Short mmCIF file of the C-alpha atoms (twelve columns), coordinates in Angstrom:
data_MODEL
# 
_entry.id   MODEL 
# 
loop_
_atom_site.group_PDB 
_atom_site.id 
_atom_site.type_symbol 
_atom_site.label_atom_id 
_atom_site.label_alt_id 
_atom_site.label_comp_id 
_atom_site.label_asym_id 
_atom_site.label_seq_id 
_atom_site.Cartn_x 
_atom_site.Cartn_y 
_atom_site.Cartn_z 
_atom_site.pdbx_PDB_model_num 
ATOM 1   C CA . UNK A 1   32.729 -22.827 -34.892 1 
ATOM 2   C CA . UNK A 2   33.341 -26.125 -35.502 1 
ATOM 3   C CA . UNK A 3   30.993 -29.548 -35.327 1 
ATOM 4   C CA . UNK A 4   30.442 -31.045 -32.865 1 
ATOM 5   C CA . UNK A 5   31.571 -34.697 -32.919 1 
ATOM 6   C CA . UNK A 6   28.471 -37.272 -33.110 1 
ATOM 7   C CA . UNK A 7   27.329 -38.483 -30.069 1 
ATOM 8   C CA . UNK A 8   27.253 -42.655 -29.022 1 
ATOM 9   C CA . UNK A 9   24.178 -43.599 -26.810 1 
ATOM 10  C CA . UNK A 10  24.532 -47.159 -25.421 1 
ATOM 11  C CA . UNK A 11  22.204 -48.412 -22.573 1 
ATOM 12  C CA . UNK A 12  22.852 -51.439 -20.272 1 
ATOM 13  C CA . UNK A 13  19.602 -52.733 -18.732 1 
ATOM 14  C CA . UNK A 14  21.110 -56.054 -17.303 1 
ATOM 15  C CA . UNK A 15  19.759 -54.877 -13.956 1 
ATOM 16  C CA . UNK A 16  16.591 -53.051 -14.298 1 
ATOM 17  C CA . UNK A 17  16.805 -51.290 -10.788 1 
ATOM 18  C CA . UNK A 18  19.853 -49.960 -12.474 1 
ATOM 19  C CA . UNK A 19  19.906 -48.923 -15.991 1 
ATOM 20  C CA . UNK A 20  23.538 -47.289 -17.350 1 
ATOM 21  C CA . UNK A 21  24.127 -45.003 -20.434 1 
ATOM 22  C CA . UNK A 22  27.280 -45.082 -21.871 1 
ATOM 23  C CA . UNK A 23  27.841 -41.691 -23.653 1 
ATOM 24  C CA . UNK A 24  31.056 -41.462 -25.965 1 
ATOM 25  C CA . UNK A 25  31.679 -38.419 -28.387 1 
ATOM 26  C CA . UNK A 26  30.397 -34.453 -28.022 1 
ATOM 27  C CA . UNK A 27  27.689 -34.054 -25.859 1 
ATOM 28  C CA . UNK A 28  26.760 -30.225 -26.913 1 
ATOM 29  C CA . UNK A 29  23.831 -28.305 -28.368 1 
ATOM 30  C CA . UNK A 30  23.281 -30.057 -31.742 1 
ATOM 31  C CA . UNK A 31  23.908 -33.591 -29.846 1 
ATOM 32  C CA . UNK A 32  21.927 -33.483 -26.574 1 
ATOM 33  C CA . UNK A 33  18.726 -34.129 -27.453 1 
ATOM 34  C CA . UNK A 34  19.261 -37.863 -27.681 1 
ATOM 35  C CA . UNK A 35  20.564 -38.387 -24.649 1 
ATOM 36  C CA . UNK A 36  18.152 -36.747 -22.692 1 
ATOM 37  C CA . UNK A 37  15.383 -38.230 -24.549 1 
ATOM 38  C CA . UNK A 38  16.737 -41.523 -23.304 1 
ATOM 39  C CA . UNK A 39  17.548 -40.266 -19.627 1 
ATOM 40  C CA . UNK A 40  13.501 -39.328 -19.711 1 
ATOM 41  C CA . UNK A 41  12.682 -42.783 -20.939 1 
ATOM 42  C CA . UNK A 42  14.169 -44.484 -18.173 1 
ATOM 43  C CA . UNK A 43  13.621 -42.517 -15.618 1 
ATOM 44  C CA . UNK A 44  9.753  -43.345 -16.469 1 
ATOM 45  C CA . UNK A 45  10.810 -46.528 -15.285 1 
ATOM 46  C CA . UNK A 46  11.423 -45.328 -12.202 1 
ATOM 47  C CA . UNK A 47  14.830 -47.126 -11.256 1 
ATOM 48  C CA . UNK A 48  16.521 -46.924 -7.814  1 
ATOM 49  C CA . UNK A 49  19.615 -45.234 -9.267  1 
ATOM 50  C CA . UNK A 50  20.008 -43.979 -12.852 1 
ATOM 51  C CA . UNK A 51  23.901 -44.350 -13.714 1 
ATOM 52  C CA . UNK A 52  25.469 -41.830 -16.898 1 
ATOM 53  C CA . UNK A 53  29.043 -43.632 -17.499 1 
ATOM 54  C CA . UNK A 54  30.950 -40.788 -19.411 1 
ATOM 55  C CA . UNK A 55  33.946 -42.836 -19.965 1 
ATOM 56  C CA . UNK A 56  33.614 -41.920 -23.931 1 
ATOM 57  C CA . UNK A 57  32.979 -38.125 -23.374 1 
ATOM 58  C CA . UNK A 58  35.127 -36.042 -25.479 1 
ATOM 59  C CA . UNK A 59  33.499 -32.354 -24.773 1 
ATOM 60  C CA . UNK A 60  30.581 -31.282 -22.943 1 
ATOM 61  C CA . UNK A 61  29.280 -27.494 -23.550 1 
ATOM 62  C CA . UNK A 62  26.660 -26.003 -21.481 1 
ATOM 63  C CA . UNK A 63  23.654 -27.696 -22.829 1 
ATOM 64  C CA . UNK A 64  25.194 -30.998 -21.833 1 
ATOM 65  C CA . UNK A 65  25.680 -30.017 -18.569 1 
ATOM 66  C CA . UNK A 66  21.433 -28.985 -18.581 1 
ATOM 67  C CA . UNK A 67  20.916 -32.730 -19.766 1 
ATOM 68  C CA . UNK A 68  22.991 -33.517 -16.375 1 
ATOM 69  C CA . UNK A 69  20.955 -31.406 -14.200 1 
ATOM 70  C CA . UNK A 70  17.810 -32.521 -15.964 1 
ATOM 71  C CA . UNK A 71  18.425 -35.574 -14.819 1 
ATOM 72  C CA . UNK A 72  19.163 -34.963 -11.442 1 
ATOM 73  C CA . UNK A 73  16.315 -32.911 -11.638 1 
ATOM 74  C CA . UNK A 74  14.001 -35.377 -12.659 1 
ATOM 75  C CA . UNK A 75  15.088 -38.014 -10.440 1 
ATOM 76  C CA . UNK A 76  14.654 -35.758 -7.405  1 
ATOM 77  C CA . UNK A 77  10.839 -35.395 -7.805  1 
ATOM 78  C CA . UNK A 78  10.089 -39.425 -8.520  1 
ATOM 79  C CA . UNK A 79  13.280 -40.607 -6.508  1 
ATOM 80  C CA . UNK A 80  15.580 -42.086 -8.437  1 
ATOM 81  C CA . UNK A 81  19.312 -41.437 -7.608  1 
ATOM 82  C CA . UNK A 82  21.879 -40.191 -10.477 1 
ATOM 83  C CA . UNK A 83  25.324 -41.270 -10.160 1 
ATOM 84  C CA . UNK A 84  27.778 -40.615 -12.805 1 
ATOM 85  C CA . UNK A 85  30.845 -42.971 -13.148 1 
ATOM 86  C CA . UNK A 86  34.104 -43.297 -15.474 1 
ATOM 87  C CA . UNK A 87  33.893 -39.162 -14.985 1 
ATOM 88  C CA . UNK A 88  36.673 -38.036 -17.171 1 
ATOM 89  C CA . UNK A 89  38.866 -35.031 -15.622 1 
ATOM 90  C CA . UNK A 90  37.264 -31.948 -17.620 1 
ATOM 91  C CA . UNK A 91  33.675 -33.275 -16.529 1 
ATOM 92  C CA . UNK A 92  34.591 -33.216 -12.923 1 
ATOM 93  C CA . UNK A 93  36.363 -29.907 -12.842 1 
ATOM 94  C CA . UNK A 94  32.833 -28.480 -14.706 1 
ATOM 95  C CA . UNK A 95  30.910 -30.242 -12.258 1 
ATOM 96  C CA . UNK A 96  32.871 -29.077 -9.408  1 
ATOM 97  C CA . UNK A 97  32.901 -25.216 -10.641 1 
ATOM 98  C CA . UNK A 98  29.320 -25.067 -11.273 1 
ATOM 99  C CA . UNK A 99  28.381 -26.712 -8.329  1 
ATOM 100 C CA . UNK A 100 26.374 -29.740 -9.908  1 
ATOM 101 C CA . UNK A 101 28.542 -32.159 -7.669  1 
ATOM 102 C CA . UNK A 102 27.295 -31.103 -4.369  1 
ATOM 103 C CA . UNK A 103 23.508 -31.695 -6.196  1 
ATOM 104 C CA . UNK A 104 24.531 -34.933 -7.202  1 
ATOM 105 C CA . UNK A 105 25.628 -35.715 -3.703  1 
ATOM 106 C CA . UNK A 106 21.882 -35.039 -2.208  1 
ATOM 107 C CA . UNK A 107 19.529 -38.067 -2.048  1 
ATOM 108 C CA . UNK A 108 16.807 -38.070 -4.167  1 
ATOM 109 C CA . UNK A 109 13.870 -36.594 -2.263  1 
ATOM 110 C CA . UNK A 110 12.030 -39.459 -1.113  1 
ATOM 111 C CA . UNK A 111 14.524 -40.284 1.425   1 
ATOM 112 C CA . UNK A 112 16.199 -43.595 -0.833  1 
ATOM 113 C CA . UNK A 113 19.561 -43.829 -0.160  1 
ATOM 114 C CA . UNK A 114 21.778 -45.624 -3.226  1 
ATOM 115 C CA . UNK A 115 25.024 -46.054 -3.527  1 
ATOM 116 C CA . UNK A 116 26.915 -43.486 -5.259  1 
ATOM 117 C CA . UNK A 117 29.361 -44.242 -8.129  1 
ATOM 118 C CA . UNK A 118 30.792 -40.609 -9.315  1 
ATOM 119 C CA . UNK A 119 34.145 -41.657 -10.073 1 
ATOM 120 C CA . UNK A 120 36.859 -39.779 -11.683 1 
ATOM 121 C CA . UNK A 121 38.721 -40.857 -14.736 1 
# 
C-alpha cells in the first residue's frame, strides 16, 4: 500500500465568525489527525460557520471522510454551520454516495441559519 501524500493545513482567520482551512495533499489514516485537531480547535471558538476549502485535496479515504462528519458532528451540538467549498469532483461524488451531503445541508441545531458554500470544483 502506498503513502499517503503529506497533508497541508492552512487556516484563514481574517473573519473570526468565519474561520477557513485550506487542506491540500492526502487526507487518510496516517494524515487526519491534524486536521481534525484543528477543526476541534476552532470549533471551541464557536464560529457561525466553520468553512473546509478542499481545493488542494488529492485523496480522501474513509477516515477523512470521519474528520468531515466529525465536524459536522460537532458543530451540530454547539451550532456552528460546516460548509465545504472548492469541493473537488471525487469529494462530492463520496459525499453524495455516503450521504454526508444531505447532513451538511441541515442547519446546525440551534436553529442558525448561514449561508452555505459547498461548491464543486
Amino acid at each position: 500500500m502506498p503513502e499517503a501524500a503529506p497533508l497541508s493545513i492552512s487556516v484563514d482567520r481574517s473573519d473570526p465568525a468565519t474561520p477557513v482551512i485550506s487542506v491540500g495533499g492526502d487526507l487518510a489514516y496516517s494524515t487526519a489527525a491534524p486536521l481534525r485537531a484543528e477543526v476541534d480547535r476552532l470549533l471551541a471558538g464557536r464560529p457561525a460557520v466553520l468553512v473546509l476549502d478542499f481545493g488542494g485535496l488529492n485523496f480522501l479515504d474513509s477516515t477523512g471522510l470521519s474528520v468531515i462528519v466529525h465536524a459536522w458532528r460537532e458543530g451540530q451540538q454547539i451550532g456552528t454551520a460546516i460548509a465545504l467549498r472548492a469541493v473537488p469532483r471525487f469529494l462530492a461524488t463520496i459525499l453524495d454516495m455516503t450521504g454526508v451531503t444531505g447532513l451538511l445541508d441541515r442547519p446546525p441545531a440551534d436553529g442558525r441559519s448561514a449561508s452555505r458554500s459547498a461548491a464543486s470544483a
